[in-house]
């Protein structure tokens, strides 16, 4: 059995895509085969007591300092680790060259694209990536970012694509009664409900969705928009909702159980993620799409980065090619809204799609094989 240390700034109980990815994959590995070094967070004690692998936490963000390198070396020695996995590639990956043991990187996309456009950082990142034993890419898009940066200097097996996934036993299709109960519990409409789940930042495109709903033919009835998440864009979105007269509800941050139930209660899931800053900011993948599909809900997905890999286009939902365009979003939304049979068919396809390709159990096997292939080679 190989042994490794995962060093990351992003681990639960903090909430987010990277946290979900790391936890849901790593908790499925043999608990004796790795340990985690991460940052402290509210609720961490309780969280750490509930898991069966070892977690050590430090105050504040993990930065590429000499003292952190010494700490990692010490831990790796005690744990007899064969490999150190660092996430993100920058700045934490800069520690790689200082460590006594081989290292690898976990890539999500943005942390490669942004530094690779800044001349000084580009060289540093390239060096850090070239000397890594393995690059674990959270999807095709971050893998492509790595190939774009390293070009011919990279041997193919060094990049292992391990897609994000979903816990298909927890995210399930609810009964009609359960759907209704959640809606009543949260004071939501019993008519059509469109769900959006994300940090409220411009890149995630809640503004396009609000504008698209406002453009629908009101005579045929409008859906209610359910917005889950928090963030700096909330006030602007609130003003947009007020001006447009869209029926929308901000639900804030929800507990995991509530969120699962709400996904299942929705008729349509939509997140019109888009590129920003001339492509510097893109969607790495979009775990929220998988979660919605696991609950049998068809998706509208903005075409950005690797997001279109998170659904079966035309089968389990639609990709909106220009996610800034409210009109085309509105048309796609209308197609789903006015066609319950299509929603049902796409919802069934969605569930099958994630079960066969994005079950975290099989993805964790891919991860294990990828790590073993470099350590035990
Ligand atoms: N419990 C709870 N409550 N969970 C939430 C809430 C909430 O209010 N809001 C969001 N989440 C969870 C979602 O359920 C999902 O698991 C995660 O936070 C969001 O993940 P992504 O949709 O993947 O977005 P991200 O921007 O945070 O993640 C980044 O890294 C991912 C992994 O590489 C992006 O680059 C993604 O595109 C990428 O998939």
Coordinates of C-alpha atoms and ligand atoms in Angstrom, one line a residue, residues 15-18 20-21 108 138 164 197 199 203-204 228 252-256 259 263 283-288 291, ligand 1:
X15 CA -18.1 24.5 1.9
X16 CA -17.3 24.7 -1.8
X17 CA -16.4 22.7 -4.8
X18 CA -12.8 22.0 -4.0
X20 CA -16.4 18.7 -1.8
X21 CA -14.0 17.2 -4.4
X108 CA -8.9 22.8 -10.6
X138 CA -10.3 17.7 -11.5
X164 CA -15.5 15.6 -9.7
X197 CA -27.0 27.0 -6.2
X199 CA -21.5 31.5 -4.4
X203 CA -19.1 34.5 -13.0
X204 CA -21.9 32.1 -11.9
X228 CA -29.1 29.3 -2.7
X252 CA -29.0 31.8 1.8
X253 CA -26.7 29.0 2.9
X254 CA -28.4 25.7 3.6
X255 CA -27.5 22.6 5.6
X256 CA -26.4 19.7 3.5
X259 CA -29.9 21.4 0.1
X263 CA -32.5 19.9 -5.4
X283 CA -15.8 27.3 -14.6
X284 CA -13.6 24.3 -13.8
X285 CA -16.4 21.8 -13.9
X286 CA -19.5 22.5 -11.7
X287 CA -20.3 19.9 -9.1
X288 CA -23.7 21.6 -8.5
X291 CA -25.9 17.1 -7.6
Ligands
LIG1 N1 -24.4 22.6 2.2 C1 -24.3 23.5 1.3 N2 -25.0 24.7 1.5 N3 -23.5 23.3 0.2 C2 -23.4 24.3 -0.6 C3 -24.1 25.6 -0.5 C4 -24.9 25.7 0.6 O1 -25.6 26.7 0.8 N4 -23.8 26.3 -1.6 C5 -22.9 25.6 -2.4 N5 -22.7 24.4 -1.8 C6 -21.9 23.3 -2.3 C7 -22.5 22.6 -3.5 O2 -23.5 21.7 -3.1 C8 -21.3 22.0 -4.2 O3 -21.0 20.8 -3.6 C9 -20.2 23.0 -3.9 O4 -20.6 23.8 -2.8 C10 -20.0 24.0 -5.1 O5 -19.2 23.3 -6.0 P1 -19.0 23.7 -7.6 O6 -20.4 23.9 -8.2 O7 -18.1 22.7 -8.2 O8 -18.4 25.2 -7.5 P2 -17.1 25.9 -6.9 O9 -16.9 27.2 -7.6 O10 -17.3 26.0 -5.4 O11 -15.9 24.9 -7.2 C11 -14.7 25.1 -8.0 O12 -14.0 23.8 -7.9 C12 -14.7 22.7 -8.3 C13 -13.8 21.4 -8.1 O13 -12.7 21.5 -9.0 C14 -15.1 25.4 -9.5 O14 -13.9 25.5 -10.2 C15 -15.9 24.2 -10.0 O15 -16.2 24.4 -11.4 C16 -15.2 22.9 -9.8 O16 -16.1 21.8 -10.1

